[in-house]
Amino acid sequence: MNFDFSEDQLLIKQTAKEFAESEIAPSAMERDKKGEFPAILVKKLGQLGFMGMMVSPEYGGAGLDTISYVLAMIEISKVDASLGVIMSVNNSLVCYGLEKYGNEYQKDKYLRLLASGEKLGAFALSEPEAGSDATKQKTVAEKQKGYYLLNGTKNWITNGQSADYFLVMASTDKTKEHKGISTFIVEKGMPGFEHGQKEDKLGIRSSDTCSLSFTNCKIPEENLIWEEGKGFNFAMETLNGGRIGIAAQAIGIAEASLDQSIKYSKQRKAFGLPISELQAIQFKIADMAVKINAAKALTFQAAALKDVHKKYYKEAAMAKLFSSKTAVESALEAIQIHGGYGYVREYLVERFLRDAKITEIYEGTSEIQRIVISRALLGN
Ligand code: CAA
């Protein structure tokens, strides 16, 4: 495995870093406080090519590899994890799924606009009673002449209020359980489609998360992705890539925690010394750095496997499991190093902890990642 990044990959990292520091950082704390969606920044990310990074230029994307995507995701999430998840869902769950499984009509009509960042996408699998147990879809899509009639509710949908296009999983045949699930492209504003209130969340507060409801919503039959009954496979395949994106988001949070800890520990004095000279602090910093490096190794391994079209689902689950744990632990240590200052909103690190926690929950909880990993090893 090559541990050197190419010049192109390093250029992407540098571009993301500069954009994050100059354009995202100044408003991140305020947007977190107000729970304000960063609409202008999302458009700017689109102009940089960051909303459809892995989509072929033929469909308006940047045509980059997954390694570049991970590098950019880390830099953006380091400054604002809310923007990180907005970007990740559009790239990994929506654009990737559409490019891989959509037909030419769908790619031409939807993917082009999503990949260029002109439109924003959302992925709607979870339901009030189908989170980890995603096969238990209650949303139904009933086939009629020329269209499907969609009825049901989706929960915790990232980009739920702001997205233009939604990939929605629904059952087209209840008798077949997960083999009766299908995926549809639903447009904002279609009659019968409404979104709920923005959730008042612990973290990633400037990303918008809400429920969606469908009441006799007519979906044209040409908006069925892949084929009837393949919706669950579609969701699982796209989530494998999504987990690499969330692992990168988590690494960004962990790196930010480490950076702030180093900076603060050199400034803060106790017992007549900067606290960076105390072994208790030095060991915390060393442990954080080791875990972050390990998380990166796992995540780049999964990305590299994806790029050469090898099986990567187990490695993606390992990367997400370990990186999300690293993010939570690093943010906690950063707060500990900051002492009382770490516990107040004036400093950045309390946000890192609030933002980190969700990486252990969405796109498959840590418990689900362990199921994926152990099944791959045990073959059951
Ligand atoms: N990759 C590819 N295919 C997979 C897969 C994977 N990782 N995991 C399961 N599958 C396939 C199986 O091969 C099987 O396919 P066939 O029927 O064609 O043979 C099918 O899916 C069913 O698999 P299982 O029998 O293993 O299903 P299960 O019910 O026992 O377990 C699960 C599946 C792994 C627990 C799955 O339900 C799961 O991953 N749950 C978590 C759901 C999730 O991640 N939700 C995130 C919501 S989206 C989100 O958070 C986005 C956001 O807004 C940020």
Coordinates of N, CA, C and O in Angstrom, one line a residue, residues 177-246:
E177 N -40.3 -8.9 2.2 CA -39.5 -8.3 3.1 C -38.4 -7.4 2.5 O -38.7 -6.7 1.6
H178 N -37.1 -7.7 2.8 CA -36.1 -6.7 2.3 C -36.0 -6.9 0.7 O -35.6 -5.9 0.1
K179 N -36.3 -8.0 0.2 CA -36.3 -8.2 -1.3 C -37.4 -7.5 -2.0 O -37.6 -7.6 -3.2
G180 N -38.3 -6.9 -1.2 CA -39.4 -6.2 -1.7 C -39.3 -4.7 -1.6 O -40.2 -3.9 -1.8
I181 N -38.1 -4.2 -1.2 CA -37.8 -2.8 -1.0 C -37.2 -2.2 -2.3 O -36.4 -2.8 -3.0
S182 N -37.7 -1.0 -2.6 CA -37.2 -0.3 -3.9 C -36.8 1.1 -3.5 O -37.2 1.7 -2.5
T183 N -36.0 1.7 -4.4 CA -35.6 3.1 -4.2 C -36.1 4.0 -5.3 O -36.1 3.7 -6.5
F184 N -36.6 5.2 -4.8 CA -37.2 6.2 -5.8 C -36.5 7.5 -5.6 O -36.1 7.9 -4.5
I185 N -36.5 8.3 -6.7 CA -36.1 9.7 -6.6 C -37.3 10.5 -6.4 O -38.3 10.5 -7.3
V186 N -37.3 11.3 -5.3 CA -38.5 12.1 -5.1 C -38.0 13.6 -5.1 O -37.0 13.9 -4.5
E187 N -38.8 14.5 -5.7 CA -38.4 15.9 -5.8 C -39.1 16.7 -4.7 O -40.3 16.4 -4.4
K188 N -38.4 17.6 -4.2 CA -39.0 18.6 -3.2 C -40.2 19.2 -3.9 O -40.1 19.5 -5.1
G189 N -41.3 19.4 -3.2 CA -42.5 20.1 -3.8 C -43.4 19.2 -4.5 O -44.5 19.6 -5.0
M190 N -43.1 17.9 -4.6 CA -44.1 16.9 -5.3 C -45.3 16.9 -4.4 O -45.2 16.8 -3.1
P191 N -46.5 17.0 -4.9 CA -47.7 17.0 -4.1 C -47.8 15.8 -3.2 O -47.5 14.7 -3.6
G192 N -48.1 16.0 -1.9 CA -48.2 14.9 -0.9 C -46.9 14.7 -0.2 O -46.8 13.8 0.7
F193 N -45.8 15.5 -0.5 CA -44.5 15.3 0.2 C -44.3 16.5 1.1 O -44.3 17.7 0.6
E194 N -44.2 16.3 2.4 CA -43.9 17.4 3.3 C -42.7 17.0 4.2 O -42.5 15.8 4.5
H195 N -42.0 18.1 4.7 CA -41.0 17.8 5.7 C -41.4 18.3 7.1 O -42.2 19.2 7.2
G196 N -40.9 17.7 8.1 CA -41.2 18.1 9.5 C -40.3 19.3 10.0 O -39.5 19.8 9.2
Q197 N -40.5 19.6 11.3 CA -39.6 20.6 11.9 C -38.2 20.2 11.9 O -37.9 19.0 12.1
K198 N -37.3 21.2 11.9 CA -35.9 20.9 12.0 C -35.6 20.3 13.4 O -36.1 20.9 14.4
E199 N -34.9 19.2 13.6 CA -34.7 18.7 14.9 C -33.7 19.6 15.7 O -32.8 20.1 15.1
D200 N -33.9 19.7 17.0 CA -33.1 20.5 17.8 C -32.0 19.6 18.4 O -32.3 18.9 19.4
K201 N -30.9 19.5 17.7 CA -29.9 18.4 18.0 C -28.8 18.8 19.0 O -28.5 20.0 19.2
L202 N -28.2 17.8 19.6 CA -27.1 18.0 20.5 C -25.9 18.6 19.7 O -25.2 19.5 20.2
G203 N -25.6 18.0 18.6 CA -24.4 18.4 17.8 C -24.8 18.6 16.3 O -26.0 18.5 16.0
I204 N -23.8 18.7 15.5 CA -23.9 19.0 14.1 C -25.2 19.9 13.8 O -26.0 19.6 13.0
R205 N -25.2 21.0 14.6 CA -26.5 21.7 14.7 C -26.8 22.6 13.5 O -27.9 23.0 13.3
S206 N -25.8 22.9 12.7 CA -26.1 23.7 11.6 C -26.4 22.8 10.3 O -26.8 23.4 9.3
S207 N -26.3 21.5 10.4 CA -26.9 20.7 9.4 C -28.4 20.5 9.7 O -28.7 20.6 10.9
D208 N -29.2 20.3 8.7 CA -30.6 20.2 9.0 C -31.1 18.8 8.9 O -30.8 18.0 8.0
T209 N -31.8 18.4 10.0 CA -32.2 17.0 10.1 C -33.7 17.1 10.4 O -34.1 17.8 11.3
C210 N -34.5 16.3 9.7 CA -36.0 16.4 10.0 C -36.6 15.1 9.5 O -36.0 14.3 8.8
S211 N -37.9 15.0 9.8 CA -38.7 13.8 9.3 C -39.3 14.2 7.9 O -39.4 15.4 7.6
L212 N -39.7 13.2 7.2 CA -40.4 13.5 5.9 C -41.7 12.7 5.9 O -41.7 11.6 6.5
S213 N -42.7 13.3 5.3 CA -43.9 12.4 5.2 C -44.5 12.4 3.8 O -44.4 13.5 3.1
F214 N -45.0 11.3 3.4 CA -45.5 11.1 2.1 C -47.0 10.6 2.2 O -47.3 9.6 2.9
T215 N -47.9 11.4 1.6 CA -49.3 11.0 1.6 C -49.8 11.0 0.2 O -49.9 12.0 -0.5
N216 N -50.0 9.8 -0.3 CA -50.4 9.6 -1.7 C -49.6 10.4 -2.7 O -50.1 11.1 -3.5
C217 N -48.3 10.4 -2.4 CA -47.4 11.2 -3.3 C -47.1 10.4 -4.6 O -46.6 9.2 -4.5
K218 N -47.4 11.0 -5.7 CA -47.3 10.3 -7.0 C -45.8 10.4 -7.5 O -45.4 11.5 -7.8
I219 N -45.2 9.3 -7.6 CA -43.8 9.3 -8.1 C -43.8 8.6 -9.5 O -44.2 7.5 -9.7
P220 N -43.3 9.4 -10.5 CA -43.3 8.8 -11.9 C -42.5 7.5 -11.9 O -41.5 7.4 -11.3
E221 N -43.0 6.5 -12.7 CA -42.3 5.2 -12.7 C -40.8 5.3 -13.2 O -40.0 4.5 -12.8
E222 N -40.5 6.4 -14.0 CA -39.1 6.5 -14.4 C -38.2 6.9 -13.3 O -37.0 6.9 -13.5
N223 N -38.8 7.2 -12.1 CA -37.9 7.6 -11.0 C -37.5 6.4 -10.1 O -36.9 6.6 -9.0
L224 N -37.9 5.2 -10.5 CA -37.5 4.0 -9.8 C -36.0 3.8 -10.1 O -35.6 3.7 -11.3
I225 N -35.2 3.6 -9.1 CA -33.7 3.4 -9.4 C -33.5 1.9 -9.4 O -34.0 1.1 -8.6
W226 N -32.6 1.5 -10.4 CA -32.2 0.1 -10.6 C -33.5 -0.7 -10.9 O -34.0 -0.5 -12.0
E227 N -34.0 -1.5 -10.1 CA -35.2 -2.2 -10.4 C -36.0 -2.5 -9.1 O -35.4 -2.4 -8.0
E228 N -37.2 -2.9 -9.2 CA -38.0 -3.2 -8.0 C -37.4 -4.3 -7.2 O -36.9 -5.3 -7.8
G229 N -37.4 -4.1 -5.9 CA -36.8 -5.2 -5.1 C -35.3 -5.0 -4.8 O -34.7 -5.8 -4.0
K230 N -34.7 -4.1 -5.5 CA -33.2 -3.9 -5.3 C -32.9 -2.7 -4.3 O -31.7 -2.3 -4.2
G231 N -33.9 -2.1 -3.7 CA -33.7 -1.0 -2.9 C -32.9 -1.2 -1.7 O -32.1 -0.3 -1.3
F232 N -33.0 -2.4 -1.1 CA -32.2 -2.6 0.1 C -30.8 -2.8 -0.2 O -29.9 -2.3 0.4
N233 N -30.5 -3.5 -1.3 CA -29.1 -3.7 -1.8 C -28.5 -2.4 -2.1 O -27.4 -2.1 -1.8
F234 N -29.3 -1.5 -2.8 CA -28.9 -0.2 -3.1 C -28.5 0.6 -1.8 O -27.4 1.2 -1.8
A235 N -29.3 0.5 -0.8 CA -29.0 1.2 0.4 C -27.8 0.7 1.1 O -26.9 1.5 1.5
M236 N -27.6 -0.6 1.1 CA -26.4 -1.2 1.8 C -25.1 -0.8 1.0 O -24.1 -0.5 1.6
E237 N -25.2 -0.9 -0.3 CA -24.0 -0.6 -1.1 C -23.6 0.8 -1.0 O -22.4 1.1 -0.8
T238 N -24.6 1.7 -1.0 CA -24.2 3.1 -0.9 C -23.7 3.4 0.5 O -22.8 4.2 0.7
L239 N -24.3 2.8 1.5 CA -23.9 3.0 2.9 C -22.5 2.6 3.2 O -21.7 3.1 4.0
N240 N -22.0 1.5 2.4 CA -20.6 1.1 2.6 C -19.7 2.3 2.3 O -18.7 2.6 3.0
G241 N -20.0 3.0 1.2 CA -19.1 4.2 0.8 C -19.4 5.3 1.8 O -18.5 6.1 2.2
G242 N -20.6 5.4 2.2 CA -21.0 6.5 3.2 C -20.2 6.4 4.5 O -19.8 7.4 5.1
R243 N -19.9 5.2 4.9 CA -19.2 4.9 6.1 C -17.8 5.4 6.0 O -17.2 5.9 7.0
I244 N -17.2 5.4 4.8 CA -15.9 6.0 4.7 C -15.9 7.5 4.9 O -15.1 8.1 5.5
G245 N -17.0 8.1 4.3 CA -17.2 9.6 4.5 C -17.3 10.0 5.9 O -16.8 11.0 6.4
I246 N -18.1 9.2 6.7 CA -18.3 9.5 8.1 C -17.1 9.3 8.9 O -16.7 10.0 9.9

